[in-house]
Short mmCIF file of C-alpha atoms and ligand atoms in Angstrom, two decimals:
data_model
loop_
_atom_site.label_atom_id
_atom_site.label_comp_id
_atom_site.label_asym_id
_atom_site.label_seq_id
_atom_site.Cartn_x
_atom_site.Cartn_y
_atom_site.Cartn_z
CA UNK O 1 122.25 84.63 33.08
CA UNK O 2 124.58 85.37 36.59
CA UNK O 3 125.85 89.06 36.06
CA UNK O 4 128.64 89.95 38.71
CA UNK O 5 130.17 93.45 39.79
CA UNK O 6 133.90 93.34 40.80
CA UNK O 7 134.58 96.36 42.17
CA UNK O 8 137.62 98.22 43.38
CA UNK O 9 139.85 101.69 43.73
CA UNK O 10 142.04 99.89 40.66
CA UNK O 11 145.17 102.75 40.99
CA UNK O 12 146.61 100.78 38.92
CA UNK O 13 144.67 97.86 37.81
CA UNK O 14 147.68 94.94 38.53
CA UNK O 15 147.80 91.23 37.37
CA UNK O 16 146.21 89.93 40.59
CA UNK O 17 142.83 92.20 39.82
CA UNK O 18 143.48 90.76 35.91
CA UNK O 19 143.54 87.31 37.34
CA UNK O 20 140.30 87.82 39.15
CA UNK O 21 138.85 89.47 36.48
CA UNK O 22 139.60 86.45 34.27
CA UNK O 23 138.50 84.24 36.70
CA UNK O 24 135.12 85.82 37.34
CA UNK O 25 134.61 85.84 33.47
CA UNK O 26 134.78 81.78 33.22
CA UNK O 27 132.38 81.67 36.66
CA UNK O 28 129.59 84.10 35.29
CA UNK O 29 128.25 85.35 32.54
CA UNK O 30 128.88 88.29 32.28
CA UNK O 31 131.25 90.43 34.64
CA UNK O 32 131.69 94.32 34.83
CA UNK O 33 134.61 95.65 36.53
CA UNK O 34 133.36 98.80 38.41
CA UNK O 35 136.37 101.79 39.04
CA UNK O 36 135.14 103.61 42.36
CA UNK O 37 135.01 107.26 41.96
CA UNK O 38 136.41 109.01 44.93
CA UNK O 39 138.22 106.28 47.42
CA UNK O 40 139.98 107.40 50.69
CA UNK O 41 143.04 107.13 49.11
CA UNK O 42 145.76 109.19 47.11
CA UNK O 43 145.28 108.17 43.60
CA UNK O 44 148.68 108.18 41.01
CA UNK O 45 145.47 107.93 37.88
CA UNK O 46 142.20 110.36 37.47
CA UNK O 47 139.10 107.81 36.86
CA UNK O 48 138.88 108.15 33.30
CA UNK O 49 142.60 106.79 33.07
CA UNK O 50 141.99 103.28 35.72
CA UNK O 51 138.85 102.97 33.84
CA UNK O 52 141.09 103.48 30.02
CA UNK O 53 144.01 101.15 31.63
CA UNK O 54 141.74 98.30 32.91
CA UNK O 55 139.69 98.52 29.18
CA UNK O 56 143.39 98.10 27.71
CA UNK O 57 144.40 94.85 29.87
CA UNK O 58 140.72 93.36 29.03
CA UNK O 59 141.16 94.51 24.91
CA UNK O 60 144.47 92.60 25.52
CA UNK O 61 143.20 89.45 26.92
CA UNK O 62 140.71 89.12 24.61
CA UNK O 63 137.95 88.95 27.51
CA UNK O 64 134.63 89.38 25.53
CA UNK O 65 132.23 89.25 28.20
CA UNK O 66 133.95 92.14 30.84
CA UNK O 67 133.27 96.12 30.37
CA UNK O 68 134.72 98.66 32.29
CA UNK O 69 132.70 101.89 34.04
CA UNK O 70 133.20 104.20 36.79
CA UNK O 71 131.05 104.29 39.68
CA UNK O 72 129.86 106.80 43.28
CA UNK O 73 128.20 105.70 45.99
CA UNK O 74 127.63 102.13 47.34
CA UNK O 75 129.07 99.54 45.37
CA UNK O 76 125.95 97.41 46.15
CA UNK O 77 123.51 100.00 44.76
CA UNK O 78 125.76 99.81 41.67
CA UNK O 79 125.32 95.97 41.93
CA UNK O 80 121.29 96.25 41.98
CA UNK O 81 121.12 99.17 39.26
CA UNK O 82 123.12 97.25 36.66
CA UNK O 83 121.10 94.15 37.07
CA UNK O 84 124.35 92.87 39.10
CA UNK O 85 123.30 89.23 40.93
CA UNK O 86 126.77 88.28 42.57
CA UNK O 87 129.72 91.13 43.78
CA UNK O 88 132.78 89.47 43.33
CA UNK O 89 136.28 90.36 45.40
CA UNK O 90 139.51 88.51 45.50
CA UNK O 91 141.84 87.81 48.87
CA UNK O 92 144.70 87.78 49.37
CA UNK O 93 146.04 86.83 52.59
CA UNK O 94 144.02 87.01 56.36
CA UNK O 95 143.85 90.54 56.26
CA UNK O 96 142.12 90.80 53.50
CA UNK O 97 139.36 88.50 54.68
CA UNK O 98 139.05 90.33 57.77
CA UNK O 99 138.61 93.37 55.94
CA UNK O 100 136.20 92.18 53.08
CA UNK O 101 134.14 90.05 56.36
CA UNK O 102 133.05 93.00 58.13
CA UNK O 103 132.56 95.03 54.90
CA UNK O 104 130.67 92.53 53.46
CA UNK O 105 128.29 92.39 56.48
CA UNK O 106 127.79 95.95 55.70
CA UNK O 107 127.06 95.15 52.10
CA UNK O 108 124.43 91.93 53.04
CA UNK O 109 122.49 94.32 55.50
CA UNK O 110 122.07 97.03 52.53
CA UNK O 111 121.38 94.37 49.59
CA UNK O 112 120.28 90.96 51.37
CA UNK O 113 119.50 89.89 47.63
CA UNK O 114 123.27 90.11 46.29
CA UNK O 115 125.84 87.51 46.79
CA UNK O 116 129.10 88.25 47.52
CA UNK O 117 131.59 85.78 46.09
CA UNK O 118 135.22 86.18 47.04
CA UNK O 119 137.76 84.09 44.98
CA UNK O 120 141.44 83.89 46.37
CA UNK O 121 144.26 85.65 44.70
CA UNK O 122 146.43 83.09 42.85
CA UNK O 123 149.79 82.49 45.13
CA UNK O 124 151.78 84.25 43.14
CA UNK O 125 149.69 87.58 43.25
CA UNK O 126 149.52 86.92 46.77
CA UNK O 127 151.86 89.86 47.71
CA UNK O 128 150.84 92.65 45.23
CA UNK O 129 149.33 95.79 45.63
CA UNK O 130 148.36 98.95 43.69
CA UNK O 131 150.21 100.62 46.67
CA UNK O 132 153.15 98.52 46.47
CA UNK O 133 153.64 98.87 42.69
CA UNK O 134 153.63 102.53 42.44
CA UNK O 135 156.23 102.69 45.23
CA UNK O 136 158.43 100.11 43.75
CA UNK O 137 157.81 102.58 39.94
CA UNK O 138 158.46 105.67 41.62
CA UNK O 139 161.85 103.96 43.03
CA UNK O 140 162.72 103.41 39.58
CA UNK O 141 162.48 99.34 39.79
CA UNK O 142 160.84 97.94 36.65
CA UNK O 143 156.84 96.68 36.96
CA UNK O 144 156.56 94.75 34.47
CA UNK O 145 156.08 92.20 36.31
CA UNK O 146 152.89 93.09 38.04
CA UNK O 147 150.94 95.22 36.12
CA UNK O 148 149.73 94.73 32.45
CA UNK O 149 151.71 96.63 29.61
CA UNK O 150 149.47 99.32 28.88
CA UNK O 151 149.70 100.80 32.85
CA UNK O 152 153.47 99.93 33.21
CA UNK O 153 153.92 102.63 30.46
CA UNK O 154 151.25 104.86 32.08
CA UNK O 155 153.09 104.40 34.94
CA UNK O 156 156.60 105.43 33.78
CA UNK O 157 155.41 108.64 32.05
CA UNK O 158 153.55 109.54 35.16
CA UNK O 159 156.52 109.51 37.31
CA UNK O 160 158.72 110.87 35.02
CA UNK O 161 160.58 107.66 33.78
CA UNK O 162 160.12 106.89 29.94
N1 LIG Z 1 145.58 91.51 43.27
C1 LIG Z 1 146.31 92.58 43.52
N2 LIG Z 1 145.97 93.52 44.40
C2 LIG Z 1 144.83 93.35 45.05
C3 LIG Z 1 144.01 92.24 44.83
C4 LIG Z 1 144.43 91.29 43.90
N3 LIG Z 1 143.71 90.21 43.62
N4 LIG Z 1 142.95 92.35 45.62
C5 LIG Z 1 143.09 93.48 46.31
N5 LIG Z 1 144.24 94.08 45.95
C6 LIG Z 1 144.80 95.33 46.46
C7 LIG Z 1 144.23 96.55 45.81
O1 LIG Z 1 145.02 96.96 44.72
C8 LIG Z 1 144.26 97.56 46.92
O2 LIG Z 1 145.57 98.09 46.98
P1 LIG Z 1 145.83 99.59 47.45
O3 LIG Z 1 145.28 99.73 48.84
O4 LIG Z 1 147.29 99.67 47.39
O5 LIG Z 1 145.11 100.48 46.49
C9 LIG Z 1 144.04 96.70 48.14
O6 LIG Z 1 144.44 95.42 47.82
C10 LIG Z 1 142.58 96.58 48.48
O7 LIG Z 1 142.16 97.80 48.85
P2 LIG Z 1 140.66 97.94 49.35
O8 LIG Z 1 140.56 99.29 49.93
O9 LIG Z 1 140.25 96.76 50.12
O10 LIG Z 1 139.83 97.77 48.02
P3 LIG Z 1 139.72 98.71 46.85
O11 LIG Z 1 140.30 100.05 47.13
O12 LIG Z 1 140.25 98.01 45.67
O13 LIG Z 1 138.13 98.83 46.73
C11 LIG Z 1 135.88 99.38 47.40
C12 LIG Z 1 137.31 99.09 47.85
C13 LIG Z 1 135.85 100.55 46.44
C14 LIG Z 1 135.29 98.15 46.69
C15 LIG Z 1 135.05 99.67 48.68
O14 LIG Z 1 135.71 100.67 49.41
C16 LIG Z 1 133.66 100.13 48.36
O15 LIG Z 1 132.81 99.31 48.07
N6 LIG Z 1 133.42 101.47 48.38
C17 LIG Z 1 132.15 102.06 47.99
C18 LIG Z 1 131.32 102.48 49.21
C19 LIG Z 1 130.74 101.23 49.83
O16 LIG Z 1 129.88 100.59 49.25
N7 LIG Z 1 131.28 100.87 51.00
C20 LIG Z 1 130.97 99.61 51.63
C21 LIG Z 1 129.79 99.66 52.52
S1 LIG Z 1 129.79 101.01 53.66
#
C-alpha cells in the first residue's frame, strides 16, 4: 500500500495539476492532494475554496482513490503524519527542476525516509500556470481551456465576469 502527498499553493488548481493528480492515482495507491495554507504568494481563492475547487475537478473525474485537505508547516511533516511514503511533484520545463532540486534536498535532509517522485507535465500543460491563468481571466480571455469547469466559473465571478 504506496500512499503519496502531492502538494502545492493550487490558486487555482489547473489541468496540468489534474493531469498529475491523475497520473499519481494510476502509480500509487492512494494519493492526497495537500492545499498549503499560507504560501508567499497573493492568492485570487481563501483555502477552503482551492481545497472545494480541487474536490470538484476530482468528484468530476471520477478519481476514487484522491482526497483533498489543507495543510501548515512542512509539506514533509504532512507526508510522515498522514502515513505519506512518496511526495509527488510535476515539472514542467528546466526551471522547474532547478527549483524542485534544491527544494527537494531540503525535503531529503528533513525526511530521509520519503521519496520524492517528480512526474513531467504532459507537453501540452507544459506552459500553464495558476499565475498565468488568472492574468489571462482577469484580461477577460476565456480559461476554459486550462482549468477544470468548476474553477473557470469560480474564476469569472471572482473577477467580476459572469
Ligand atoms: N501544471 C500546471 N501548473 C503547474 C504544474 C503543472 N503540472 N506544476 C506546477 N505548476 C505551477 C503552479 O500552479 C505554480 O504556479 P503559480 O506560481 O502561478 O502559483 C507554479 O507552477 C509552481 O509554484 P511553486 O511555488 O513551485 O509550487 P506551489 O506553490 O504549487 O507549491 C509548496 C509549493 C507549497 C509545495 C512548497 O512551497 C512547500 O512545500 N511549502 C511548505 C514549506 C516547506 O516544506 N518548504 C520546503 C522545505 S523548506
Amino acid at each position: 500500500m504506496v500512499r503519496a502527498l502531492y502538494p502545492g499553493t493550487f490558486d487555482p488548481v489547473t489541468n496540468g495539476h489534474l493531469d498529475i493528480t491523475i497520473r499519481a492515482a494510476r502509480l500509487f495507491d492512494e494519493v492526497i492532494v495537500a492545499v498549503y495554507d499560507a504560501p508567499p504568494k497573493q492568492l485570487l481563492f481563501s483555502t477552503e475554496e482551492r481545497v472545494a475547487l480541487y474536490r470538484a475537478a476530482i468528484a468530476e473525474r471520477g478519481l476514487t482513490n484522491v482526497s483533498v485537505i489543507s495543510y501548515r508547516g512542512l509539506t514533509v511533516r504532512t507526508a510522515a503524519e498522514l502515513g505519506c511514503q512518496v511526495v509527488v511533484r510535476g515539472i514542467r520545463a528546466l526551471g522547474d527542476f532547478l527549483y524542485e532540486a534544491d527544494m527537494a534536498i531540503t525535503n531529503r535532509t528533513l525526511a530521509p525516509e520519503i521519496e520524492l517522485v517528480f512526474l513531467m507535465t504532459l507537453l501540452e500543460y507544459s506552459y500553464i500556470s495558476s499565475s498565468r491563468v488568472k492574468e489571462l481571466a482577469a484580461l477577460g480571455e476565456q480559461v476554459e481551456a486550462y482549468v477544470p469547469p468548476a474553477v473557470a466559473a469560480a474564476m469569472a465571478a471572482r473577477l467580476g465576469r459572469h
